[in-house]
mmCIF file of C-alpha atoms in Angstrom:
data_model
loop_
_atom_site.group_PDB
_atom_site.id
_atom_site.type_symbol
_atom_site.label_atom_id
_atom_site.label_comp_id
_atom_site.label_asym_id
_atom_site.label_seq_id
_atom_site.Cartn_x
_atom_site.Cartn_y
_atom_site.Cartn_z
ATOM 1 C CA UNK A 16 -16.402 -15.514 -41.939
ATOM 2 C CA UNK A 17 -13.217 -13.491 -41.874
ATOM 3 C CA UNK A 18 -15.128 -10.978 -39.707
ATOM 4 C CA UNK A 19 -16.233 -13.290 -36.956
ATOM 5 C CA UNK A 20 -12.773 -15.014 -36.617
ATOM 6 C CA UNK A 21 -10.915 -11.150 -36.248
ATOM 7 C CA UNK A 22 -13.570 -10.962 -33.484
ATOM 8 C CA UNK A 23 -13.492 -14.078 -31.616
ATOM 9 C CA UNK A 24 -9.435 -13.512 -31.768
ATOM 10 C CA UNK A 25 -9.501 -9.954 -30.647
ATOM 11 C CA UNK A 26 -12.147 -11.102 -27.933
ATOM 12 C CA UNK A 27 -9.718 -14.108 -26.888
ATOM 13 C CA UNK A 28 -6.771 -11.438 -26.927
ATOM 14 C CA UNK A 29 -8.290 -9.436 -24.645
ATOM 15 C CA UNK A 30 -9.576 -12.200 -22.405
ATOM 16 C CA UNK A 31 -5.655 -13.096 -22.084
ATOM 17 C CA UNK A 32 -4.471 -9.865 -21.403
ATOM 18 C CA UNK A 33 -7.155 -9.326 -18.667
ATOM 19 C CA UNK A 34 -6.008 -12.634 -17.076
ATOM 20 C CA UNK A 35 -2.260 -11.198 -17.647
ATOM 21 C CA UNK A 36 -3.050 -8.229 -15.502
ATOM 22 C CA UNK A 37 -4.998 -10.648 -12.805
ATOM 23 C CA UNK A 38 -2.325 -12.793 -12.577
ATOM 24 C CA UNK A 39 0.695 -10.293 -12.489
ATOM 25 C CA UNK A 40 -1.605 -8.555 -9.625
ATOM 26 C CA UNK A 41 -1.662 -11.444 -7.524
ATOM 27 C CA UNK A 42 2.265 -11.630 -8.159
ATOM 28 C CA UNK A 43 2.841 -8.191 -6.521
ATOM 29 C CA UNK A 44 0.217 -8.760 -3.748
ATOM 30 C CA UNK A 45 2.091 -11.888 -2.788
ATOM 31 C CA UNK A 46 5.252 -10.402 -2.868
ATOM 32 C CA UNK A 47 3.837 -7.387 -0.833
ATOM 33 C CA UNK A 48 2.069 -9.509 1.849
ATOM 34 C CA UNK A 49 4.702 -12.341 1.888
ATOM 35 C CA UNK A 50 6.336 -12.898 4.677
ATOM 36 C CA UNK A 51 8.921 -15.637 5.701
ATOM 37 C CA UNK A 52 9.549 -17.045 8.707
ATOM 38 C CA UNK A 53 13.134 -17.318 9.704
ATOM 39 C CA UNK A 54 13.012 -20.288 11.644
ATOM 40 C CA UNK A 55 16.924 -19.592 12.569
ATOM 41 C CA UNK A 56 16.156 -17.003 14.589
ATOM 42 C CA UNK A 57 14.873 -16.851 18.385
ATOM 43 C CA UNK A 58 11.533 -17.982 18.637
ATOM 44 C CA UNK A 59 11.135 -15.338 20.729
ATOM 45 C CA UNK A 60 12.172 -12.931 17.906
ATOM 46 C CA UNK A 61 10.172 -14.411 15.767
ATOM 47 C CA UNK A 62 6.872 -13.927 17.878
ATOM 48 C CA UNK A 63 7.761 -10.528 19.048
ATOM 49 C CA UNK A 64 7.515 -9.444 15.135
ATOM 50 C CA UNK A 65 4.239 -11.482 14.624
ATOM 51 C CA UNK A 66 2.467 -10.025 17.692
ATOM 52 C CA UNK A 67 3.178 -6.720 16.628
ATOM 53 C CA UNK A 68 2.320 -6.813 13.033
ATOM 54 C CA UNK A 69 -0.985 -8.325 14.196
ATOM 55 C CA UNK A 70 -1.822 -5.522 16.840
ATOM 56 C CA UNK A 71 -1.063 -2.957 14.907
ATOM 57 C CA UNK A 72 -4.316 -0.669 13.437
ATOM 58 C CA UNK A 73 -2.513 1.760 10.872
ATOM 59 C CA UNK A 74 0.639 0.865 8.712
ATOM 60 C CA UNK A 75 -0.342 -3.134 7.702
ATOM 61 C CA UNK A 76 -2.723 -4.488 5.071
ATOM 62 C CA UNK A 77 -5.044 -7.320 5.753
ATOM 63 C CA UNK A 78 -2.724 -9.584 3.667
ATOM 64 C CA UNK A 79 0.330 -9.021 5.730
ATOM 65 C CA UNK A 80 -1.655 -9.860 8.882
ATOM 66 C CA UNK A 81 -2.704 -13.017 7.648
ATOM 67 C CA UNK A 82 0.577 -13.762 6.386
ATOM 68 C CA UNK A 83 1.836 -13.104 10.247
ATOM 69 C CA UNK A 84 -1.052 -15.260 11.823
ATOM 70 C CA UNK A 85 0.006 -18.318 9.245
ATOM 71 C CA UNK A 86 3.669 -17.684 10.237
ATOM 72 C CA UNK A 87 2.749 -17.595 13.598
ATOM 73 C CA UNK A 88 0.797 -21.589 12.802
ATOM 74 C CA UNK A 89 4.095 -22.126 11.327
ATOM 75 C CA UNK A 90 6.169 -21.074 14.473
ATOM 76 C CA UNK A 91 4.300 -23.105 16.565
ATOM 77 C CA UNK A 92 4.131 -26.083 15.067
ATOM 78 C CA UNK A 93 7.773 -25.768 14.909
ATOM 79 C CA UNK A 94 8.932 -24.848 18.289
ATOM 80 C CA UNK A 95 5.665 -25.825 20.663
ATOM 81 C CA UNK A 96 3.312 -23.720 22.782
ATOM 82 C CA UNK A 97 5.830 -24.180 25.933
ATOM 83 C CA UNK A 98 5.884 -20.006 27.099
ATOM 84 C CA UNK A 99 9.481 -20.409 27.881
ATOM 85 C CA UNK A 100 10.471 -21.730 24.643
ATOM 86 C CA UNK A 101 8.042 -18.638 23.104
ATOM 87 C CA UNK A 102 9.231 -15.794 25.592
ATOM 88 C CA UNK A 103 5.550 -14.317 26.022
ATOM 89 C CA UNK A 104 3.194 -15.638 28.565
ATOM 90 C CA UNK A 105 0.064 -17.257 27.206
ATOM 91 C CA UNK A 106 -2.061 -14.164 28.445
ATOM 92 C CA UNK A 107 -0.076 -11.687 26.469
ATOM 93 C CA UNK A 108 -0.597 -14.193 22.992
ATOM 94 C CA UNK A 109 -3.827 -14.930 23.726
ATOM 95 C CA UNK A 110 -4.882 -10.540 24.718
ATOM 96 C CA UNK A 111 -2.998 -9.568 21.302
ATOM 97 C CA UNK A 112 -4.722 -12.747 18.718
ATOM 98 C CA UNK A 113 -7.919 -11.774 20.608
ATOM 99 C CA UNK A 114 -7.707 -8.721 18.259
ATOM 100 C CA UNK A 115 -7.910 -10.620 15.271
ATOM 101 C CA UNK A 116 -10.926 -11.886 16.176
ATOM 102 C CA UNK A 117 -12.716 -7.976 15.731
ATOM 103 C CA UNK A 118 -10.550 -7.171 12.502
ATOM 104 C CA UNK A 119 -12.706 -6.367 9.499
ATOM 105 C CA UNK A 120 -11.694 -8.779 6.857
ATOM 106 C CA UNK A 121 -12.694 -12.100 7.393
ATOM 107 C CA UNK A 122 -10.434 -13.421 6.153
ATOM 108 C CA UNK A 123 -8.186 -12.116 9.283
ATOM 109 C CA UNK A 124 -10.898 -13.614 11.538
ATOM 110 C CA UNK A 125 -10.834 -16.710 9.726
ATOM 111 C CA UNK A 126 -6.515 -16.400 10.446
ATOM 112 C CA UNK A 127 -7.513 -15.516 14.045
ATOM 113 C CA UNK A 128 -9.378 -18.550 15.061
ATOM 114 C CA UNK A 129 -7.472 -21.105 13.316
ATOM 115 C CA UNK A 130 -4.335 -19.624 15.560
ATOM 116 C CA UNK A 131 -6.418 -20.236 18.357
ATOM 117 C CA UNK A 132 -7.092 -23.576 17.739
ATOM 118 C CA UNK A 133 -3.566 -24.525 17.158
ATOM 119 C CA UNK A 134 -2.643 -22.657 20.574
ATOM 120 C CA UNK A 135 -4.701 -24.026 22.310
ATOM 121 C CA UNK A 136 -3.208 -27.590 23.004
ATOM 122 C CA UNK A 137 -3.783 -28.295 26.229
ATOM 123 C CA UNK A 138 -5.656 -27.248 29.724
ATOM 124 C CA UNK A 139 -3.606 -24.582 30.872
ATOM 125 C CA UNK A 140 -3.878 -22.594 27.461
ATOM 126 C CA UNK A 141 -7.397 -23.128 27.698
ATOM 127 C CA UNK A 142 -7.760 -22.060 31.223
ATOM 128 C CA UNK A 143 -6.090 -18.419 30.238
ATOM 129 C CA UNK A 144 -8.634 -18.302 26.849
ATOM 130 C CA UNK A 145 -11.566 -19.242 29.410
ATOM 131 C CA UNK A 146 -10.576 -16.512 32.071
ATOM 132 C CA UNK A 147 -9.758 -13.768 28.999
ATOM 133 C CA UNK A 148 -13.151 -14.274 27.909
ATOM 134 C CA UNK A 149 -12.616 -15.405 24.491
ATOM 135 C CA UNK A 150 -14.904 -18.038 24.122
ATOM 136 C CA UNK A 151 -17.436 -15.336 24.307
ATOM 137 C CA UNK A 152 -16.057 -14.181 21.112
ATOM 138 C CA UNK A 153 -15.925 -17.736 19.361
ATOM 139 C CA UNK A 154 -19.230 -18.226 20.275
ATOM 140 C CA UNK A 155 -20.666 -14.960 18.333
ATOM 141 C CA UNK A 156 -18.331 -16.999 15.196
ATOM 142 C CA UNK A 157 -20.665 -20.101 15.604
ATOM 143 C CA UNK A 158 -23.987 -18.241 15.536
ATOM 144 C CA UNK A 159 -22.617 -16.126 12.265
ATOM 145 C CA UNK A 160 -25.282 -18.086 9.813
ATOM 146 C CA UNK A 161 -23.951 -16.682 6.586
ATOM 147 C CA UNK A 162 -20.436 -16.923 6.463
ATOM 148 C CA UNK A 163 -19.198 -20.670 6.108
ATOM 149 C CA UNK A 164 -15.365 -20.134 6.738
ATOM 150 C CA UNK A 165 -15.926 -17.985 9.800
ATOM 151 C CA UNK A 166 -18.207 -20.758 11.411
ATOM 152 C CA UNK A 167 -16.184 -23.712 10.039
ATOM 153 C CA UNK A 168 -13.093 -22.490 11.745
ATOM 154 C CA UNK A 169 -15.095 -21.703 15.319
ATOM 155 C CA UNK A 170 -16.740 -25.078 15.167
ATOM 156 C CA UNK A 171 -12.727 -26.844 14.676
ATOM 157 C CA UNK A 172 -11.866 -24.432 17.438
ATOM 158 C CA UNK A 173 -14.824 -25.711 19.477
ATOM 159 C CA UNK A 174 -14.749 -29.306 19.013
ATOM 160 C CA UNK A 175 -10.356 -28.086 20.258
ATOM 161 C CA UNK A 176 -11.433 -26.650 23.548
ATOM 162 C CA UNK A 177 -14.202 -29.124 24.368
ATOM 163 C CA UNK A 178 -10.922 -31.840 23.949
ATOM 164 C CA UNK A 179 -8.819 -29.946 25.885
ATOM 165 C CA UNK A 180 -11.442 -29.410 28.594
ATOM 166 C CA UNK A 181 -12.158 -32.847 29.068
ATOM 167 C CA UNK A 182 -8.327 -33.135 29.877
ATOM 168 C CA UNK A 183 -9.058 -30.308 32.154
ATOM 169 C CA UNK A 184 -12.069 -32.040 33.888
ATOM 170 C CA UNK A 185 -9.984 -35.082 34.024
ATOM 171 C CA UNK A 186 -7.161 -33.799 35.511
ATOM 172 C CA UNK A 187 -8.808 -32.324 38.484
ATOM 173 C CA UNK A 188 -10.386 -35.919 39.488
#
């Protein structure tokens, strides 16, 4: 008896300091890949640091991109989609999230067309998405058949544009 409970406590003790190590992992790779968003600071600012942390190829992990695609969620619902209020026009947002879209993790994708659907927010944003040729892209997400959270997201982001298209349609009657 003494036997099995020394080796259901050394087996528990070990369980524990395996979930130690998970859990002070996840500590350091959220304080690696955290990022705030100083909403003080010119929005302008702010995107200018998101867009190039997301464009860049060497130099950033896949964890600091996604924390600069949720800050950029963050920056918009906080200041609007207005491009003077933002300082970039909508092509130059829409050309450098676009690359998000190819990234390799998924869950950068995932980042990638969640920022489009909160972008777009009306016809005009749309129009630019439409004539860059992204749609093409969110299409390929919605015929993905074995990943759920890329074809969740691209179906939200559908059921976005075909609202915003109807105020499109509408607005030329």
């Amino acid at each position: 008896m003494c036997v099995c409970v020394y080796t259901v406590q050394s087996q528990c003790d070990s369980e524990m300091s395996r979930i130690r190590a998970r859990s002070s992992r996840r500590g350091r790779e959220r304080a690696e890949g955290s990022v705030p968003l100083d909403l003080s600071r010119e929005p302008k600012e702010n995107l200018q640091e998101i867009l190039e942390n997301i464009v860049k190829q060497d130099g950033i992990s896949c964890v600091c991109k996604l924390c600069h695609l949720n800050n950029f969620v963050k920056l918009l619902c906080s200041v609007g989609i207005a491009e003077d209020k933002l300082g970039f026009t909508y092509e130059e947002i829409i050309i450098c999230l676009r690359l998000t879209l190819l990234n390799e993790a998924r869950e950068v994708r995932v980042a990638g067309l969640q920022s489009f659907r909160y972008l777009i927010r009306d016809s005009n944003v749309l129009g630019k998405v439409l004539l860059l040729q992204v749609d093409y892209l969110i299409a390929r997400f919605i015929d993905i058949q074995q990943n759920d959270s890329e074809r969740t997201q691209a179906l939200r982001l559908a059921r976005k544009v075909r609202s915003a298209y109807s105020l499109l349609t509408q607005s030329n009657y």
